[in-house]
Amino acid sequence: METRRGRRVAFAAAVATAVALGVSACGGGSSASGNTQVTWWINPDGGGSDPEGGGQVQLAKECTDKADGAYTIDFQQLPNSASDQRQQLLRRLASSDEGVDIMSIDPVFVAEFAEAGFLAEVPTDLKSEFTEGVVPPAVTNANWKDTMYAAPFWANTQLLWYRKSVAKEAGLDMSKPVTWDQLIEAAKKTDSQIGVQASRYEGYMVWINALVEGAGEHIVQNPGAPGEELEFGLDTEGGKEAAAVIQKLADAKVGGPALGSTDETTSLDMFQNEQAGFMLNWPYVYAALKGAEVDWIDDLAWTRYPQTVQGEESKPPLGGIEMGVNAASDDKDAAWDAVACLTSAESQKTYMLGTGNPAARTEVYDDSEIREQFPMADQIRNSLADSGPRPLTQYYGDVSSGIQRVYSPPGSVDPDTTPQRAESLLQAVLKGDALL
Amino acid sequence: MSASTPTQERAKGAKARLSDRSRSEQRLGWKLAMPAFVVMVLVTGYPILQAVWNSFFAYRLTDPDNRHFVGLNNYLVSLTDQVFWSAMWMTILVTVITVVVELVLGFIIALTMHRIVMPRRTLRTLVLIPYSIITVVSGFTWLYAFSTGTGFVNQWIQWMPGIDASYNWFGGFWSSLFVISLSEIWKTTPFMSLLLLAGLAQVDTSMEEAAKVDGASWLQTLIKVILPSMKAAVMVALLFRTLDAFRIFDNIFIMTGGANDTSSLSMLIYRQTIDRTEIGLGSALSVILFLCVLVIAAVFVKAFKVDLAEGRG
């Protein structure tokens, strides 16, 4: 009898422990002290997981302190690449995972998440706070079908980085807008390279989109349309101009020794090692080059993204991070309050100084500390304002993968056939008639 | 109608008792096996059936309300797409190349380990090192070794025509296939050699000695005595490695991501199911891969059985 009773007690204790552990492991909800804990799924950044590293983890700590007990921001880290981040978030959101409250989302995936019903709408009283003084393309990316689903956190753009001596040798006047054709000729003339991103990954899509936008076209003509009704602007005059730039660069062999394998890091390596005299890349490279203590840092300069078509303003790429709240979160109010703190001008300044990632709020660029650390601050702000966002569609992943496939390797791109092949493939894929 | 004799009655009684006992044992057997059976059905059977069921639907994770029955359309789309056949071609190529090379290299290593007496344990440990490394890690190692500009391989083999530090191994199908296969072979040959070593241990040494006495050369002994004696081991090694190679994923995912038509069937499934969240299409492809593996296994098992029968004969 004693043994049986003992077993019962042990069993009850085990069940109680398991339940208690299960409840605590669920995350979120209110803690014993009455505080609401919200979990923020962050993308990896230069700050790491150090609460004083200047990254998202530091912001989480600072906003928790400011909340004065109203909420606590915990964090979980997503994988490195944007597509891996999307996959992990999608799986969690599709299963209504309440352990996700706030998410750092690549802007191109807001439409897909919102269309699936995974994102909570921005509360009316916070809309103006999230939009006023924010660069307009970042706000555009936060909306889907006239509803705001996210708050712009930081916004990224690409600049044309170059070495003054190489540009001078090539006879380029960098005070005026330059075209891709001029750049290619300059690289050929100076026996130099141009650092671009043309490996089969999202970075290549960023380049293709910027070229198409720069030619006055949009890859997706009717954002928001159902898959089978999507229309594309690749097989157009502008789309062909864009493909022609890739073809010229590949034919001239000025894209580095392995153009089809280049990403941001390899481009930076080429530039840093003086193989490349020109490079299209995000602003983080400035801090990276300074950190590497390159001996030619005084020769470094930057200007606006090159024109696809002479005389037509370029549309620099747009990146960054939007912040969304899970529709299945139990603590949406606290989550939005936390987002308001995390995306405030003060937070964005801290983040820009800590990681080099540019703020989405324009006022940050007037800050003296920022101007000292980022001598190209005005160029970044202007580029952000004039940037050309990637297609807004709930099928962005398919569109991007399809284009990457047909346009790879860059040496195979032909303006007469590649855009048309890409459109045909995308139409077949979105109708469910082809694999990707 | 003749009455039964006492002996017959006793026999009947014993048979009935035996039958009762047998039934009781059978019931006990079922009871004991039931938990494992239930777990098997839940863990293995349910996902397979669910995948088969899903394959008949158009179903996207991000559009769950639009799930609808499409019959065999997902299979039709898969089997009529050039991308599928390209992936099938890559899968078959990798499987054939790696398994054949691994078999030859594995046999040479096994034979060496079998003959060497002294540092046998050390040798086996050394040979096993590549197999103990996680595929992802070995994939990255080979990726960096063959990286354009920075990889050491190009620095070493610049004497070869067309090769310099800027040679891009991952820029084309055949060169990518070469590096992917090399990584697979490097990692899995030790496994093959261990299986073959076990087979070598089964070879009757007296037959080898008899062959020598009869004047057979080393090669004749190998072909006529050793190899036929270890057919079963070779078959098991081939079966394991063929099934494994046919599902290749990690090395391709890391090295090329499927670029330049290097996608395997597993990569294709990953792209449809995880990247695109097209559950229906991905399930159809998974079922196709499952059937391919089933056919390969059936062929090998049949060959294996024949081999055993021949061995007994």
Coordinates of N, CA and C in Angstrom, one line a residue, chain B residues 167-279:
Chain B
Y167 N 39.6 30.4 -61.1 CA 38.7 29.4 -61.7 C 37.5 29.2 -60.8
N168 N 36.3 29.3 -61.4 CA 35.1 29.2 -60.6 C 34.5 27.8 -60.7
W169 N 34.8 26.9 -59.7 CA 34.3 25.6 -59.7 C 32.8 25.5 -59.6
F170 N 32.2 26.5 -59.0 CA 30.7 26.4 -58.8 C 30.0 27.2 -59.9
G171 N 30.7 27.5 -61.0 CA 30.0 28.3 -62.0 C 29.4 27.5 -63.1
G172 N 29.6 26.2 -63.1 CA 29.0 25.3 -64.1 C 28.6 24.0 -63.6
F173 N 27.8 23.2 -64.4 CA 27.2 22.0 -63.9 C 28.3 20.9 -63.6
W174 N 29.2 20.7 -64.5 CA 30.1 19.5 -64.4 C 31.1 19.8 -63.3
S175 N 31.6 21.0 -63.2 CA 32.6 21.3 -62.2 C 32.0 21.3 -60.8
S176 N 30.7 21.7 -60.7 CA 30.0 21.7 -59.4 C 29.8 20.2 -59.1
L177 N 29.4 19.4 -60.1 CA 29.1 18.0 -59.8 C 30.4 17.3 -59.3
F178 N 31.5 17.7 -59.9 CA 32.8 17.1 -59.5 C 33.1 17.4 -58.0
V179 N 32.9 18.6 -57.6 CA 33.2 19.0 -56.2 C 32.2 18.3 -55.2
I180 N 30.9 18.3 -55.6 CA 29.9 17.7 -54.8 C 30.2 16.2 -54.6
S181 N 30.5 15.6 -55.7 CA 30.8 14.1 -55.7 C 32.0 13.9 -54.8
L182 N 33.1 14.7 -55.0 CA 34.3 14.5 -54.2 C 34.0 14.6 -52.7
S183 N 33.2 15.6 -52.3 CA 32.9 15.7 -50.9 C 32.1 14.5 -50.4
E184 N 31.2 14.0 -51.2 CA 30.4 12.8 -50.8 C 31.4 11.6 -50.7
I185 N 32.2 11.4 -51.7 CA 33.1 10.3 -51.7 C 34.1 10.3 -50.5
W186 N 34.6 11.5 -50.3 CA 35.6 11.7 -49.1 C 34.9 11.3 -47.8
K187 N 33.7 11.7 -47.7 CA 33.0 11.5 -46.4 C 32.6 10.1 -46.2
T188 N 32.1 9.4 -47.3 CA 31.4 8.1 -47.1 C 32.2 6.9 -47.4
T189 N 33.4 7.1 -48.1 CA 34.2 5.9 -48.4 C 34.5 5.1 -47.1
P190 N 34.9 5.7 -46.0 CA 35.2 5.0 -44.8 C 34.0 4.0 -44.4
F191 N 32.8 4.5 -44.6 CA 31.7 3.6 -44.2 C 31.7 2.4 -45.1
M192 N 31.9 2.6 -46.4 CA 31.9 1.5 -47.4 C 33.0 0.6 -47.0
S193 N 34.2 1.1 -46.7 CA 35.3 0.2 -46.4 C 35.1 -0.6 -45.2
L194 N 34.4 0.0 -44.2 CA 34.2 -0.8 -43.0 C 33.2 -2.0 -43.3
L195 N 32.2 -1.7 -44.1 CA 31.3 -2.8 -44.4 C 32.0 -3.9 -45.2
L196 N 32.9 -3.4 -46.1 CA 33.6 -4.4 -46.9 C 34.6 -5.2 -46.1
L197 N 35.2 -4.5 -45.1 CA 36.1 -5.1 -44.2 C 35.5 -6.3 -43.4
A198 N 34.2 -6.0 -43.0 CA 33.4 -7.1 -42.3 C 33.2 -8.2 -43.3
G199 N 33.0 -7.9 -44.5 CA 32.8 -9.0 -45.5 C 34.1 -9.8 -45.7
L200 N 35.2 -9.1 -45.7 CA 36.5 -9.8 -45.9 C 36.8 -10.7 -44.8
A201 N 36.4 -10.3 -43.6 CA 36.6 -11.2 -42.4 C 35.8 -12.5 -42.5
Q202 N 34.8 -12.5 -43.4 CA 34.0 -13.7 -43.5 C 34.6 -14.7 -44.6
V203 N 35.5 -14.2 -45.3 CA 36.1 -15.1 -46.4 C 36.9 -16.2 -45.7
D204 N 36.6 -17.4 -46.2 CA 37.3 -18.6 -45.7 C 38.8 -18.6 -46.1
T205 N 39.7 -18.5 -45.1 CA 41.1 -18.4 -45.4 C 41.6 -19.7 -46.0
S206 N 41.0 -20.8 -45.6 CA 41.5 -22.1 -46.2 C 41.3 -22.2 -47.7
M207 N 40.2 -21.5 -48.2 CA 40.0 -21.5 -49.6 C 41.1 -20.7 -50.3
E208 N 41.4 -19.6 -49.7 CA 42.5 -18.7 -50.2 C 43.8 -19.5 -50.3
E209 N 44.1 -20.2 -49.2 CA 45.3 -21.0 -49.1 C 45.3 -22.1 -50.2
A210 N 44.1 -22.7 -50.3 CA 44.0 -23.8 -51.3 C 44.3 -23.2 -52.7
A211 N 43.7 -22.1 -53.0 CA 43.9 -21.4 -54.3 C 45.4 -21.2 -54.5
K212 N 46.1 -20.7 -53.5 CA 47.5 -20.4 -53.6 C 48.3 -21.7 -53.9
V213 N 47.9 -22.8 -53.2 CA 48.6 -24.1 -53.4 C 48.4 -24.6 -54.8
D214 N 47.2 -24.3 -55.3 CA 46.9 -24.7 -56.7 C 47.6 -23.8 -57.8
G215 N 48.3 -22.8 -57.3 CA 49.1 -21.9 -58.2 C 48.3 -20.7 -58.7
A216 N 47.2 -20.3 -58.0 CA 46.5 -19.1 -58.5 C 47.3 -17.9 -58.1
S217 N 47.3 -16.9 -59.0 CA 47.9 -15.6 -58.7 C 47.1 -14.8 -57.7
W218 N 47.6 -13.7 -57.2 CA 46.9 -12.9 -56.3 C 45.6 -12.4 -56.9
L219 N 45.7 -11.9 -58.2 CA 44.5 -11.4 -58.9 C 43.4 -12.5 -59.1
Q220 N 43.9 -13.7 -59.4 CA 43.0 -14.8 -59.6 C 42.3 -15.1 -58.3
T221 N 43.1 -15.1 -57.2 CA 42.5 -15.4 -55.9 C 41.4 -14.4 -55.6
L222 N 41.8 -13.1 -55.9 CA 40.8 -12.0 -55.6 C 39.5 -12.2 -56.3
I223 N 39.7 -12.5 -57.7 CA 38.5 -12.5 -58.5 C 37.7 -13.8 -58.3
K224 N 38.4 -14.9 -58.2 CA 37.7 -16.2 -58.2 C 37.3 -16.7 -56.7
V225 N 38.0 -16.2 -55.7 CA 37.8 -16.7 -54.4 C 37.2 -15.6 -53.5
I226 N 38.0 -14.5 -53.3 CA 37.6 -13.5 -52.3 C 36.3 -12.8 -52.7
L227 N 36.2 -12.2 -53.9 CA 35.1 -11.5 -54.2 C 33.8 -12.3 -54.2
P228 N 33.7 -13.5 -54.8 CA 32.5 -14.3 -54.7 C 32.1 -14.6 -53.3
S229 N 33.1 -14.7 -52.4 CA 32.8 -15.1 -51.0 C 32.2 -13.9 -50.2
M230 N 32.4 -12.7 -50.7 CA 31.9 -11.5 -50.0 C 30.8 -10.8 -50.7
K231 N 30.1 -11.5 -51.6 CA 29.0 -10.9 -52.4 C 28.0 -10.3 -51.5
A232 N 27.6 -11.0 -50.4 CA 26.5 -10.5 -49.5 C 26.9 -9.1 -48.9
A233 N 28.2 -9.1 -48.5 CA 28.7 -7.8 -47.9 C 28.7 -6.7 -48.9
V234 N 29.1 -7.0 -50.1 CA 29.1 -6.0 -51.2 C 27.7 -5.5 -51.4
M235 N 26.8 -6.4 -51.5 CA 25.4 -6.1 -51.8 C 24.8 -5.2 -50.7
V236 N 25.1 -5.5 -49.4 CA 24.6 -4.7 -48.3 C 25.2 -3.3 -48.4
A237 N 26.5 -3.2 -48.7 CA 27.2 -1.9 -48.7 C 26.6 -1.1 -49.9
L238 N 26.4 -1.8 -51.0 CA 25.8 -1.0 -52.2 C 24.4 -0.6 -51.9
L239 N 23.6 -1.4 -51.2 CA 22.2 -1.0 -50.9 C 22.2 0.2 -50.0
F240 N 23.0 0.2 -49.0 CA 23.0 1.3 -48.0 C 23.4 2.6 -48.7
R241 N 24.5 2.5 -49.4 CA 25.1 3.7 -50.0 C 24.2 4.2 -51.2
T242 N 23.6 3.3 -51.9 CA 22.8 3.8 -53.1 C 21.6 4.6 -52.5
L243 N 20.9 4.0 -51.5 CA 19.8 4.7 -50.9 C 20.2 6.0 -50.3
D244 N 21.3 6.0 -49.7 CA 21.8 7.2 -49.1 C 22.1 8.3 -50.1
A245 N 22.9 7.9 -51.1 CA 23.3 8.8 -52.2 C 22.1 9.3 -53.0
F246 N 21.1 8.5 -53.1 CA 19.9 8.9 -53.9 C 19.1 10.0 -53.2
R247 N 19.4 10.2 -51.9 CA 18.7 11.2 -51.1 C 19.6 12.4 -50.8
I248 N 20.6 12.6 -51.6 CA 21.6 13.6 -51.3 C 21.0 15.0 -51.2
F249 N 21.4 15.7 -50.2 CA 20.8 17.0 -49.9 C 21.9 18.0 -49.4
D250 N 22.5 17.7 -48.3 CA 23.4 18.6 -47.6 C 24.4 19.3 -48.4
N251 N 25.2 18.4 -49.1 CA 26.3 19.0 -49.9 C 25.9 19.9 -51.0
I252 N 24.8 19.6 -51.6 CA 24.3 20.4 -52.7 C 23.7 21.7 -52.1
F253 N 23.0 21.6 -51.0 CA 22.4 22.8 -50.3 C 23.5 23.8 -50.0
I254 N 24.6 23.3 -49.5 CA 25.7 24.1 -49.0 C 26.5 24.7 -50.2
M255 N 26.8 23.8 -51.1 CA 27.8 24.2 -52.2 C 27.2 25.1 -53.3
T256 N 26.1 24.6 -53.8 CA 25.5 25.4 -55.0 C 24.1 25.9 -54.7
G257 N 23.4 25.4 -53.7 CA 22.0 25.7 -53.5 C 21.1 25.3 -54.7
G258 N 21.7 24.4 -55.5 CA 20.9 23.9 -56.7 C 21.1 24.7 -57.9
A259 N 22.0 25.7 -57.9 CA 22.3 26.5 -59.1 C 22.9 25.7 -60.1
N260 N 22.9 26.2 -61.4 CA 23.4 25.5 -62.5 C 22.9 24.0 -62.7
D261 N 21.6 23.9 -62.5 CA 21.0 22.6 -62.6 C 21.5 21.5 -61.7
T262 N 22.1 21.9 -60.6 CA 22.6 20.9 -59.6 C 21.6 20.4 -58.6
S263 N 20.4 20.9 -58.7 CA 19.4 20.5 -57.7 C 19.1 19.0 -57.8
S264 N 19.1 18.3 -56.6 CA 18.7 16.9 -56.6 C 17.2 16.8 -56.3
L265 N 16.7 15.6 -56.3 CA 15.3 15.4 -56.0 C 15.0 15.9 -54.6
S266 N 15.9 15.6 -53.6 CA 15.6 16.1 -52.2 C 15.6 17.6 -52.2
M267 N 16.6 18.3 -52.9 CA 16.6 19.7 -52.9 C 15.3 20.3 -53.5
L268 N 14.8 19.6 -54.6 CA 13.6 20.1 -55.2 C 12.4 20.0 -54.3
I269 N 12.4 18.9 -53.5 CA 11.3 18.8 -52.5 C 11.4 19.9 -51.5
Y270 N 12.6 20.2 -51.0 CA 12.9 21.2 -50.0 C 12.4 22.6 -50.6
R271 N 12.8 22.8 -51.9 CA 12.4 24.1 -52.5 C 10.9 24.3 -52.5
Q272 N 10.2 23.2 -52.9 CA 8.7 23.4 -53.1 C 8.0 23.4 -51.7
T273 N 8.5 22.6 -50.8 CA 7.8 22.4 -49.5 C 8.2 23.5 -48.5
I274 N 9.4 23.8 -48.3 CA 9.9 24.7 -47.3 C 10.0 26.1 -47.8
D275 N 10.7 26.3 -49.0 CA 10.8 27.6 -49.6 C 9.5 28.2 -50.0
R276 N 8.8 27.4 -50.8 CA 7.5 27.9 -51.4 C 6.3 27.6 -50.6
T277 N 6.4 26.8 -49.6 CA 5.4 26.3 -48.8 C 4.2 25.7 -49.6
E278 N 4.6 25.1 -50.7 CA 3.6 24.4 -51.6 C 3.5 23.0 -51.0
I279 N 2.7 22.7 -50.0 CA 2.7 21.4 -49.4 C 2.2 20.3 -50.3

